[in-house]
Tab-separated table of C-alpha atoms and ligand atoms in Angstrom:
chain	number	residue	atom	x	y	z
L	1	MET	CA	7.700	12.640	24.877
L	2	SER	CA	3.901	12.505	25.197
L	3	LEU	CA	1.311	14.859	23.822
L	4	LEU	CA	-2.408	15.153	24.614
L	5	VAL	CA	-4.687	16.739	22.007
L	6	LYS	CA	-7.636	17.720	24.183
L	7	GLY	CA	-11.161	18.909	23.741
L	8	GLY	CA	-11.563	18.405	19.990
L	9	THR	CA	-13.948	16.415	17.839
L	10	VAL	CA	-12.121	13.539	16.175
L	11	VAL	CA	-13.374	12.972	12.648
L	12	GLY	CA	-12.812	9.724	10.780
L	13	PRO	CA	-14.481	7.922	7.885
L	14	THR	CA	-17.106	6.408	10.170
L	15	GLY	CA	-18.093	9.391	12.251
L	16	ALA	CA	-17.212	12.377	14.390
L	17	GLN	CA	-17.041	12.246	18.169
L	18	PRO	CA	-15.565	14.261	21.018
L	19	ALA	CA	-12.316	12.503	22.017
L	20	ASP	CA	-8.899	13.323	23.391
L	21	VAL	CA	-5.929	11.880	21.544
L	22	LEU	CA	-2.814	10.685	23.397
L	23	VAL	CA	0.408	10.542	21.449
L	24	GLU	CA	3.589	8.838	22.687
L	25	GLY	CA	6.652	9.533	20.552
L	26	GLU	CA	5.606	9.158	16.942
L	27	LYS	CA	2.421	7.105	17.444
L	28	ILE	CA	-1.127	7.606	18.614
L	29	VAL	CA	-1.532	5.344	21.657
L	30	ALA	CA	-5.108	6.027	22.849
L	31	LEU	CA	-8.349	7.929	22.246
L	32	PHE	CA	-10.200	8.887	25.388
L	33	ASP	CA	-13.742	9.874	26.166
L	34	PRO	CA	-13.051	13.449	27.389
L	35	ALA	CA	-14.663	12.588	30.753
L	36	TYR	CA	-11.722	10.289	31.478
L	37	SER	CA	-8.757	12.292	30.327
L	38	GLN	CA	-8.442	14.338	33.560
L	39	THR	CA	-6.428	11.388	34.798
L	40	VAL	CA	-4.104	11.322	31.787
L	41	GLN	CA	-0.627	12.817	32.180
L	42	ALA	CA	1.230	14.161	29.171
L	43	ASP	CA	4.369	16.294	28.659
L	44	GLU	CA	2.470	18.689	26.454
L	45	VAL	CA	-1.227	19.454	26.082
L	46	ILE	CA	-2.726	21.074	22.987
L	47	ASP	CA	-6.172	22.577	23.309
L	48	ALA	CA	-8.392	21.583	20.371
L	49	GLY	CA	-11.623	22.914	21.870
L	50	GLY	CA	-14.169	23.769	19.192
L	51	LYS	CA	-12.015	22.253	16.469
L	52	TYR	CA	-11.849	19.057	14.427
L	53	VAL	CA	-9.006	16.627	14.872
L	54	ILE	CA	-8.435	14.763	11.632
L	55	PRO	CA	-5.707	12.476	10.225
L	56	GLY	CA	-3.028	14.360	8.325
L	57	GLY	CA	-3.936	14.810	4.673
L	58	ILE	CA	-2.417	12.474	2.080
L	59	ASP	CA	-1.924	13.903	-1.394
L	60	ALA	CA	-1.420	10.869	-3.590
L	61	HIS	CA	-0.597	12.784	-6.765
L	62	THR	CA	2.262	15.312	-6.799
L	63	HIS	CA	5.130	16.153	-9.141
L	64	MET	CA	7.964	17.870	-7.315
L	65	GLU	CA	10.774	19.002	-9.653
L	66	MET	CA	9.215	17.148	-12.574
L	67	PRO	CA	10.818	17.874	-15.922
L	68	PHE	CA	8.095	18.848	-18.377
L	69	GLY	CA	7.903	20.782	-21.616
L	70	GLY	CA	11.506	22.031	-21.541
L	71	THR	CA	11.370	23.158	-17.916
L	72	SER	CA	10.754	21.667	-14.490
L	73	ALA	CA	7.970	21.929	-11.931
L	74	SER	CA	8.940	24.843	-9.720
L	75	ASP	CA	8.543	23.251	-6.304
L	76	THR	CA	11.404	21.154	-5.007
L	77	PHE	CA	10.795	18.422	-2.444
L	78	ASP	CA	11.916	21.035	0.087
L	79	THR	CA	9.598	23.860	-0.903
L	80	GLY	CA	6.678	21.651	-1.956
L	81	THR	CA	6.513	19.483	1.157
L	82	ARG	CA	6.823	22.533	3.425
L	83	ALA	CA	3.912	24.140	1.588
L	84	ALA	CA	1.948	20.928	1.884
L	85	ALA	CA	2.516	20.927	5.663
L	86	PHE	CA	1.095	24.470	5.909
L	87	GLY	CA	-2.059	23.153	4.238
L	88	GLY	CA	-2.543	20.140	6.518
L	89	THR	CA	-0.996	17.531	4.282
L	90	THR	CA	1.451	15.276	6.091
L	91	THR	CA	2.176	12.692	3.381
L	92	ILE	CA	2.629	12.937	-0.369
L	93	VAL	CA	2.959	10.221	-2.992
L	94	ASP	CA	5.063	11.670	-5.783
L	95	PHE	CA	5.661	10.236	-9.265
L	96	ALA	CA	9.152	8.967	-9.939
L	97	ILE	CA	9.801	8.882	-13.690
L	98	GLN	CA	11.290	6.371	-16.076
L	99	LYS	CA	11.878	8.487	-19.164
L	100	THR	CA	11.425	6.631	-22.462
L	101	GLY	CA	14.644	4.714	-23.151
L	102	GLU	CA	15.800	4.945	-19.527
L	103	VAL	CA	16.222	2.014	-17.099
L	104	VAL	CA	13.356	2.007	-14.551
L	105	GLN	CA	15.661	1.640	-11.545
L	106	ASP	CA	17.778	4.617	-12.708
L	107	GLY	CA	14.680	6.802	-12.845
L	108	LEU	CA	13.698	5.711	-9.375
L	109	ASP	CA	17.195	6.262	-8.003
L	110	ALA	CA	17.154	9.804	-9.400
L	111	TRP	CA	13.863	10.488	-7.550
L	112	HIS	CA	15.285	9.143	-4.286
L	113	THR	CA	18.238	11.478	-4.737
L	114	LYS	CA	15.985	14.486	-5.204
L	115	ALA	CA	13.850	13.673	-2.192
L	116	ASP	CA	16.211	12.156	0.307
L	117	GLY	CA	16.905	14.519	3.225
L	118	ASN	CA	14.829	17.307	1.654
L	119	CYS	CA	11.266	16.497	2.718
L	120	HIS	CA	9.419	18.131	5.595
L	121	ILE	CA	6.689	15.433	5.613
L	122	ASP	CA	6.596	11.720	4.864
L	123	TYR	CA	6.656	10.678	1.251
L	124	ALA	CA	6.331	7.693	-1.047
L	125	PHE	CA	6.567	7.131	-4.788
L	126	HIS	CA	4.502	5.820	-7.653
L	127	MET	CA	6.487	5.031	-10.806
L	128	ILE	CA	5.778	6.471	-14.231
L	129	LEU	CA	6.643	3.958	-16.941
L	130	GLY	CA	7.806	5.791	-20.029
L	131	GLY	CA	8.192	2.532	-21.868
L	132	VAL	CA	6.732	-0.908	-21.469
L	133	ASP	CA	9.084	-3.702	-22.566
L	134	ASP	CA	10.512	-6.926	-21.132
L	135	GLU	CA	12.900	-4.977	-18.912
L	136	SER	CA	10.407	-2.583	-17.441
L	137	LEU	CA	7.887	-5.399	-16.860
L	138	LYS	CA	10.534	-7.261	-14.859
L	139	ALA	CA	11.304	-4.042	-12.972
L	140	MET	CA	7.638	-3.776	-11.976
L	141	ASP	CA	7.947	-6.991	-9.983
L	142	SER	CA	11.042	-5.815	-8.097
L	143	LEU	CA	9.595	-2.387	-7.405
L	144	VAL	CA	6.500	-3.936	-5.866
L	145	THR	CA	8.721	-5.755	-3.372
L	146	GLU	CA	10.511	-2.398	-2.681
L	147	GLY	CA	7.230	-0.723	-1.763
L	148	ILE	CA	6.390	0.967	-5.054
L	149	THR	CA	3.071	-0.656	-5.799
L	150	SER	CA	1.504	1.583	-8.442
L	151	PHE	CA	2.552	2.458	-11.980
L	152	LYS	CA	1.347	5.314	-14.132
L	153	LEU	CA	0.915	4.913	-17.871
L	154	PHE	CA	-0.055	7.560	-20.433
L	155	MET	CA	-2.562	7.233	-23.263
L	156	ALA	CA	-1.601	10.847	-24.113
L	157	TYR	CA	1.691	12.501	-25.221
L	158	PRO	CA	2.774	10.404	-28.223
L	159	GLY	CA	6.557	10.397	-28.470
L	160	VAL	CA	6.998	11.395	-24.844
L	161	PHE	CA	5.311	9.174	-22.244
L	162	TYR	CA	2.740	7.492	-24.498
L	163	SER	CA	2.111	3.741	-24.301
L	164	ASP	CA	0.110	1.991	-27.008
L	165	ASP	CA	-2.735	-0.396	-26.240
L	166	GLY	CA	-0.483	-3.489	-26.531
L	167	GLN	CA	1.995	-2.005	-24.038
L	168	ILE	CA	-0.761	-1.034	-21.692
L	169	LEU	CA	-2.253	-4.537	-21.821
L	170	ARG	CA	1.094	-6.123	-21.053
L	171	ALA	CA	1.649	-3.851	-18.040
L	172	MET	CA	-1.873	-4.564	-16.822
L	173	GLN	CA	-1.327	-8.304	-17.140
L	174	ARG	CA	1.848	-7.985	-15.087
L	175	ALA	CA	0.099	-5.857	-12.484
L	176	ARG	CA	-2.680	-8.443	-12.192
L	177	GLU	CA	0.007	-10.974	-11.265
L	178	ASN	CA	2.117	-8.912	-8.910
L	179	GLY	CA	-0.720	-7.016	-7.179
L	180	ALA	CA	0.190	-3.523	-8.358
L	181	MET	CA	-2.260	-0.777	-9.335
L	182	ILE	CA	-2.150	0.642	-12.850
L	183	MET	CA	-2.753	4.419	-12.828
L	184	MET	CA	-3.867	5.864	-16.132
L	185	HIS	CA	-3.640	9.247	-17.793
L	186	ALA	CA	-6.735	8.641	-19.860
L	187	GLU	CA	-6.810	10.941	-22.862
L	188	ASN	CA	-6.603	9.848	-26.511
L	189	GLY	CA	-3.272	11.559	-27.263
L	190	ILE	CA	-3.118	10.510	-30.919
L	191	ALA	CA	-6.414	12.238	-31.704
L	192	ILE	CA	-5.539	15.241	-29.490
L	193	ASP	CA	-2.299	15.815	-31.391
L	194	VAL	CA	-4.265	15.993	-34.674
L	195	LEU	CA	-6.636	18.584	-33.147
L	196	VAL	CA	-3.721	20.576	-31.748
L	197	GLN	CA	-1.936	20.757	-35.147
L	198	GLN	CA	-5.197	21.749	-36.879
L	199	ALA	CA	-5.870	24.493	-34.298
L	200	LEU	CA	-2.343	25.892	-34.599
L	201	SER	CA	-2.551	25.901	-38.412
L	202	ARG	CA	-5.694	28.042	-38.129
L	203	GLY	CA	-3.812	30.473	-35.938
L	204	GLU	CA	-5.660	29.443	-32.762
L	205	THR	CA	-2.788	29.878	-30.361
L	206	ASP	CA	-4.338	31.187	-27.154
L	207	PRO	CA	-4.419	29.115	-23.942
L	208	ILE	CA	-8.113	28.336	-24.254
L	209	TYR	CA	-7.334	26.156	-27.274
L	210	HIS	CA	-5.495	23.795	-24.921
L	211	GLY	CA	-8.886	22.889	-23.521
L	212	ILE	CA	-10.758	22.981	-26.833
L	213	THR	CA	-8.345	20.523	-28.411
L	214	ARG	CA	-8.735	18.071	-25.521
L	215	PRO	CA	-12.519	17.494	-25.668
L	216	GLU	CA	-14.507	15.465	-23.153
L	217	ALA	CA	-15.103	12.714	-25.752
L	218	LEU	CA	-11.363	11.958	-25.908
L	219	GLU	CA	-11.122	11.640	-22.146
L	220	ALA	CA	-14.235	9.447	-22.078
L	221	GLU	CA	-12.996	7.281	-24.940
L	222	ALA	CA	-9.603	6.683	-23.357
L	223	THR	CA	-11.170	6.002	-19.981
L	224	SER	CA	-13.514	3.402	-21.499
L	225	ARG	CA	-10.629	1.866	-23.426
L	226	ALA	CA	-8.509	1.657	-20.289
L	227	ILE	CA	-11.378	-0.057	-18.502
L	228	SER	CA	-11.798	-2.555	-21.380
L	229	LEU	CA	-8.085	-3.312	-21.415
L	230	ALA	CA	-8.075	-3.870	-17.637
L	231	SER	CA	-10.989	-6.241	-18.093
L	232	VAL	CA	-9.049	-8.235	-20.676
L	233	ALA	CA	-6.176	-8.332	-18.175
L	234	LYS	CA	-8.471	-10.294	-15.860
L	235	ASP	CA	-9.698	-7.229	-13.974
L	236	CYS	CA	-6.319	-5.675	-13.223
L	237	PRO	CA	-6.842	-2.901	-10.670
L	238	LEU	CA	-7.134	0.382	-12.533
L	239	TYR	CA	-7.025	3.897	-11.132
L	240	ILE	CA	-7.901	6.830	-13.424
L	241	VAL	CA	-5.918	9.942	-12.474
L	242	HIS	CA	-7.104	13.549	-12.701
L	243	LEU	CA	-10.591	12.708	-13.979
L	244	SER	CA	-12.345	15.896	-15.108
L	245	ALA	CA	-15.269	15.038	-17.388
L	246	SER	CA	-18.797	13.768	-16.764
L	247	LYS	CA	-18.666	11.168	-19.483
L	248	ALA	CA	-15.422	9.725	-18.192
L	249	LEU	CA	-17.033	9.510	-14.752
L	250	GLU	CA	-19.996	7.686	-16.291
L	251	ALA	CA	-17.623	5.053	-17.682
L	252	VAL	CA	-15.995	4.612	-14.244
L	253	ALA	CA	-19.365	4.412	-12.525
L	254	ALA	CA	-20.601	1.791	-15.015
L	255	ALA	CA	-17.544	-0.316	-14.406
L	256	ARG	CA	-17.916	-0.017	-10.662
L	257	ASN	CA	-21.580	-0.961	-10.887
L	258	ASP	CA	-20.361	-4.138	-12.664
L	259	GLY	CA	-18.200	-4.819	-9.643
L	260	ARG	CA	-14.952	-4.032	-11.389
L	261	ASN	CA	-11.637	-3.053	-9.789
L	262	VAL	CA	-11.864	0.472	-11.179
L	263	PHE	CA	-11.180	3.616	-9.163
L	264	ALA	CA	-10.735	7.293	-9.952
L	265	GLU	CA	-9.602	10.543	-8.396
L	266	THR	CA	-10.475	14.084	-9.268
L	267	CYS	CA	-8.619	17.293	-8.325
L	268	PRO	CA	-9.728	20.626	-6.821
L	269	GLN	CA	-9.188	22.459	-10.103
L	270	TYR	CA	-12.013	20.457	-11.744
L	271	LEU	CA	-14.354	21.108	-8.828
L	272	TYR	CA	-13.891	24.894	-8.837
L	273	LEU	CA	-12.322	26.239	-12.033
L	274	THR	CA	-13.640	26.313	-15.581
L	275	LEU	CA	-12.590	26.530	-19.233
L	276	GLU	CA	-14.359	29.863	-19.767
L	277	ASP	CA	-13.501	31.684	-16.542
L	278	GLN	CA	-9.874	30.627	-16.089
L	279	LEU	CA	-8.438	29.040	-19.244
L	280	GLY	CA	-10.291	31.626	-21.300
L	281	ALA	CA	-9.004	34.614	-19.314
L	282	PRO	CA	-7.975	37.569	-21.534
L	283	GLY	CA	-4.667	37.553	-23.386
L	284	PHE	CA	-2.153	35.006	-22.231
L	285	GLU	CA	-3.465	34.938	-18.616
L	286	GLY	CA	-5.255	31.617	-19.197
L	287	ALA	CA	-1.852	29.891	-19.365
L	288	LYS	CA	-1.941	29.819	-15.534
L	289	TRP	CA	-4.640	27.131	-15.773
L	290	VAL	CA	-3.197	24.924	-18.503
L	291	CYS	CA	-3.230	21.398	-17.148
L	292	SER	CA	-4.156	17.993	-18.503
L	293	THR	CA	-6.820	16.773	-18.413
L	294	PRO	CA	-8.037	20.323	-19.011
L	295	LEU	CA	-10.572	22.488	-17.158
L	296	ARG	CA	-14.082	21.813	-18.479
L	297	SER	CA	-16.913	24.098	-19.622
L	298	LYS	CA	-19.059	25.796	-17.015
L	299	HIS	CA	-21.989	25.403	-19.366
L	300	GLU	CA	-21.935	21.649	-18.857
L	301	SER	CA	-22.443	19.746	-15.604
L	302	HIS	CA	-18.937	18.476	-14.911
L	303	ALA	CA	-18.277	20.027	-11.507
L	304	ARG	CA	-21.726	19.080	-10.244
L	305	ASP	CA	-21.222	15.520	-11.436
L	306	LEU	CA	-17.757	15.308	-9.858
L	307	TRP	CA	-19.104	16.358	-6.442
L	308	LYS	CA	-21.856	13.778	-6.875
L	309	GLY	CA	-19.224	11.186	-7.776
L	310	LEU	CA	-17.307	12.023	-4.619
L	311	ARG	CA	-20.460	11.497	-2.560
L	312	SER	CA	-21.307	8.194	-4.244
L	313	ASN	CA	-17.685	6.889	-4.128
L	314	ASP	CA	-17.524	6.560	-7.919
L	315	LEU	CA	-14.747	9.054	-7.292
L	316	ALA	CA	-12.667	7.624	-4.539
L	317	MET	CA	-10.656	10.660	-3.487
L	318	VAL	CA	-9.207	14.077	-4.212
L	319	SER	CA	-5.527	14.555	-5.125
L	320	THR	CA	-4.006	17.770	-6.442
L	321	ASP	CA	-1.834	16.700	-9.381
L	322	HIS	CA	0.429	19.417	-7.938
L	323	CYS	CA	2.658	20.346	-10.852
L	324	PRO	CA	3.458	24.037	-10.409
L	325	PHE	CA	5.100	26.339	-12.946
L	326	CYS	CA	5.775	30.034	-12.512
L	327	PHE	CA	3.979	32.346	-14.945
L	328	LYS	CA	7.183	34.250	-15.699
L	329	ASP	CA	9.650	32.299	-17.831
L	330	GLN	CA	7.784	28.985	-17.453
L	331	LYS	CA	4.145	29.348	-18.549
L	332	GLU	CA	5.515	32.107	-20.811
L	333	LEU	CA	7.297	29.429	-22.874
L	334	GLY	CA	3.983	28.964	-24.620
L	335	ARG	CA	3.280	32.572	-25.677
L	336	GLY	CA	2.050	32.348	-29.217
L	337	ASP	CA	1.633	28.553	-29.094
L	338	PHE	CA	-0.563	27.013	-26.405
L	339	SER	CA	0.921	23.552	-27.006
L	340	LYS	CA	4.212	24.772	-25.548
L	341	ILE	CA	2.735	25.904	-22.227
L	342	PRO	CA	3.957	23.503	-19.511
L	343	ASN	CA	0.958	21.496	-18.261
L	344	GLY	CA	0.274	21.804	-14.575
L	345	ILE	CA	-1.320	23.626	-11.694
L	346	GLY	CA	0.075	23.938	-8.173
L	347	GLY	CA	-2.257	23.235	-5.305
L	348	VAL	CA	-0.636	20.965	-2.736
L	349	GLU	CA	-1.152	23.635	-0.065
L	350	HIS	CA	-4.882	24.065	-0.529
L	351	ARG	CA	-6.472	20.649	-1.084
L	352	VAL	CA	-7.618	20.067	2.514
L	353	ASP	CA	-9.218	23.516	2.596
L	354	LEU	CA	-10.763	23.369	-0.848
L	355	VAL	CA	-12.428	20.023	-0.170
L	356	TYR	CA	-13.543	21.265	3.253
L	357	GLN	CA	-15.327	24.101	1.483
L	358	GLY	CA	-17.405	21.319	-0.121
L	359	VAL	CA	-18.573	20.427	3.424
L	360	VAL	CA	-19.507	24.056	4.056
L	361	ASP	CA	-21.370	24.199	0.726
L	362	GLY	CA	-23.330	21.016	1.504
L	363	GLN	CA	-21.557	18.894	-1.143
L	364	LEU	CA	-19.903	16.416	1.251
L	365	SER	CA	-20.291	15.160	4.798
L	366	LEU	CA	-17.524	15.790	7.329
L	367	GLU	CA	-16.718	12.067	7.298
L	368	ARG	CA	-16.472	11.969	3.534
L	369	TRP	CA	-14.143	14.991	3.622
L	370	VAL	CA	-11.722	13.070	5.789
L	371	GLU	CA	-12.147	9.944	3.727
L	372	THR	CA	-11.444	11.677	0.417
L	373	ILE	CA	-8.394	13.597	1.621
L	374	ALA	CA	-6.764	11.076	3.965
L	375	THR	CA	-8.304	7.682	4.660
L	376	THR	CA	-9.000	6.531	1.116
L	377	PRO	CA	-5.593	7.677	-0.252
L	378	ALA	CA	-3.975	5.648	2.539
L	379	ARG	CA	-6.060	2.562	1.767
L	380	MET	CA	-5.786	2.968	-2.008
L	381	PHE	CA	-2.021	3.126	-2.005
L	382	GLY	CA	-0.982	0.687	0.761
L	383	LEU	CA	-0.308	3.122	3.603
L	384	TYR	CA	-3.243	2.157	5.865
L	385	PRO	CA	-3.451	1.965	8.877
L	386	GLN	CA	-0.044	3.562	9.420
L	387	LYS	CA	-1.538	6.684	7.836
L	388	GLY	CA	-5.023	8.019	7.136
L	389	ILE	CA	-6.781	7.433	10.446
L	390	VAL	CA	-6.773	8.748	14.013
L	391	ALA	CA	-6.489	5.457	15.874
L	392	PRO	CA	-4.160	3.772	18.379
L	393	GLY	CA	-1.128	2.342	16.593
L	394	SER	CA	-1.235	4.762	13.695
L	395	ASP	CA	1.368	7.470	13.086
L	396	ALA	CA	0.544	10.622	14.991
L	397	ASP	CA	-0.103	12.705	11.851
L	398	LEU	CA	-2.850	15.053	12.978
L	399	VAL	CA	-4.429	18.259	11.792
L	400	ILE	CA	-6.405	20.439	14.164
L	401	TYR	CA	-8.875	22.155	11.853
L	402	ASP	CA	-10.828	25.242	12.870
L	403	PRO	CA	-14.307	25.384	11.312
L	404	ASN	CA	-14.726	28.932	12.625
L	405	GLY	CA	-11.526	30.240	11.012
L	406	THR	CA	-11.197	31.477	7.439
L	407	THR	CA	-8.450	31.109	4.829
L	408	ARG	CA	-7.878	33.543	1.989
L	409	ILE	CA	-5.785	31.969	-0.744
L	410	SER	CA	-3.227	34.242	-2.391
L	411	ALA	CA	0.194	34.154	-3.993
L	412	GLU	CA	1.142	36.809	-1.430
L	413	THR	CA	0.716	34.384	1.441
L	414	HIS	CA	1.089	30.886	0.050
L	415	HIS	CA	4.273	28.880	0.564
L	416	MET	CA	4.486	27.094	-2.802
L	417	ASN	CA	7.283	28.210	-5.101
L	418	MET	CA	4.919	29.832	-7.580
L	419	ASP	CA	4.579	33.459	-8.631
L	420	TYR	CA	0.775	33.220	-8.897
L	421	SER	CA	-2.063	31.274	-7.335
L	422	ALA	CA	-4.614	29.324	-9.352
L	423	TYR	CA	-7.119	30.209	-6.606
L	424	GLU	CA	-6.186	33.859	-6.035
L	425	GLY	CA	-8.686	35.526	-3.703
L	426	VAL	CA	-10.752	32.450	-2.909
L	427	GLU	CA	-12.047	32.413	0.674
L	428	ILE	CA	-12.422	29.156	2.574
L	429	GLN	CA	-14.727	28.979	5.586
L	430	GLY	CA	-12.295	26.955	7.648
L	431	ARG	CA	-8.657	27.001	8.594
L	432	VAL	CA	-5.762	24.647	9.224
L	433	GLY	CA	-4.523	25.276	12.781
L	434	THR	CA	-1.956	22.919	14.229
L	435	VAL	CA	-0.281	20.282	12.055
L	436	ILE	CA	1.498	17.330	13.691
L	437	SER	CA	3.726	14.940	11.785
L	438	ARG	CA	4.685	11.722	13.610
L	439	GLY	CA	4.156	13.383	17.018
L	440	THR	CA	6.079	16.595	16.155
L	441	VAL	CA	4.237	19.920	15.826
L	442	ILE	CA	5.320	21.285	12.440
L	443	VAL	CA	2.786	24.087	11.983
L	444	ALA	CA	1.037	26.111	14.704
L	445	ASP	CA	-0.993	29.303	14.216
L	446	GLY	CA	0.436	29.845	10.771
L	447	ASN	CA	4.038	29.559	11.984
L	448	TYR	CA	6.434	26.890	10.838
L	449	HIS	CA	8.191	24.631	13.331
L	450	GLY	CA	9.140	21.746	11.074
L	451	ARG	CA	12.418	21.038	9.348
L	452	LYS	CA	13.788	19.813	6.100
L	453	GLY	CA	14.754	16.139	6.507
L	454	HIS	CA	12.033	15.323	9.045
L	455	GLY	CA	10.045	13.573	6.270
L	456	ARG	CA	10.742	9.861	5.806
L	457	TYR	CA	10.434	7.655	2.818
L	458	LEU	CA	7.511	5.213	3.081
L	459	ARG	CA	7.573	1.765	1.534
L	460	ARG	CA	4.019	0.980	0.578
L	461	GLY	CA	2.049	-2.228	0.675
L	462	LEU	CA	-0.532	-3.303	-1.888
L	463	SER	CA	-3.838	-1.463	-2.108
L	464	SER	CA	-6.378	-2.363	0.549
L	465	TYR	CA	-9.010	-2.295	-2.223
L	466	LEU	CA	-7.440	-5.107	-4.182
L	467	VAL	CA	-9.675	-8.088	-4.804
K	501	LIG	N1	-0.411	14.582	-16.161
K	501	LIG	C1	-0.194	14.617	-14.866
K	501	LIG	O1	-0.656	13.770	-14.134
K	501	LIG	N2	0.534	15.620	-14.333
K	501	LIG	C2	1.126	16.638	-15.106
K	501	LIG	C3	0.893	16.546	-16.528
K	501	LIG	C4	0.052	15.474	-16.991
K	501	LIG	O2	-0.312	15.387	-18.116
K	502	LIG	ZN1	-1.467	12.816	-16.245
K	503	LIG	ZN1	0.081	14.310	-12.470
């Protein structure tokens, strides 16, 4: 079966040019100057005239069905990957979890069981280490050979996922040896827990106190400490997840200026949403936007700095940290006590659009859009060049994106299993048209043609950025 995507402008990290894309089976086999494709025969032709043709989005930070705060993230691998497809994302990297006290391989097996046969798009895993000890360090080596080449540790959540500095250092030393990436939730959880208890004892229970008790200084301090520990571990590759604060970004930028193996992502919520306007919404409404790291103040320059960081590559890419909870019965667990609100925002369906809006607003170039949503995630996490680029030999994961269309985000129309949208009413000046996963059209004109089980598990290599 062959497919010709004709008349579009192919956008990649190095430029945009008119080109027709020929797909045979699951792979891209050629790009043609449009002047030459009259001679090309294909079983099916898709007209991409006036549209961009980009590599399928890769969301390298999702949590489908993640147990958290006495409940579980509301998207399953079925509902979440279908929603991702609607939004132009054709690969996710989800976080398998070793709970504290559990054997790493058991946690991984449980994640395979949840995902196997249920995904609409391709998927891979990072591994959360809920405990660093001799056993889990040994497991890191074997997981790397199985294609799980990145491990998340937490400087937050004492008693749950927290690792102390000694544990972090040991995991980093191991990663330096086996080539893995250490991903860090960089917030000083010990200090945060003190602030949380003090706030609650003063009767400060509303959702906004979630943000107030997780100040920028404690994200910046943990980020700097993680960078120092990685330096002691002979420059172990370090990737800061969900970076939200200017001072944390400064620490990453300084390390990068020193030539260090330090990378970071941000998420759409930190580019568009704020402590005052969302987390501080009246009554309990703000619970919808409780996530960690938290939304930051609009009276400071965080969002502006994050966009700048994306332009300068101090922020490598944009992931969603998709961790959805319904308002009813899930976010509501924290009525009267913000510390019991499950942490997370759903957004896997809207990342490609929300970052594209940055192009429209003059924040990013077209090339950098594609790089931050697809090419860099593929390179960062060992999926390149199978994924993340429109090039011969790569998987035919393609999105035909209409810069003249519009998208209105709403819980009424989204496909995620959430009873609200964190971006309700936001209008994007662009629209996902056709979405192709390994040569199969899975979304066209807002209609779904994919199927559960089409998505395959991807064994990943080491990061292309490793030195
Ligand atoms: N960190 C994440 O990366 N996701 C959900 C919750 C958290 O703290
Ligand atoms: Zn985290
Ligand atoms: Zn996360």
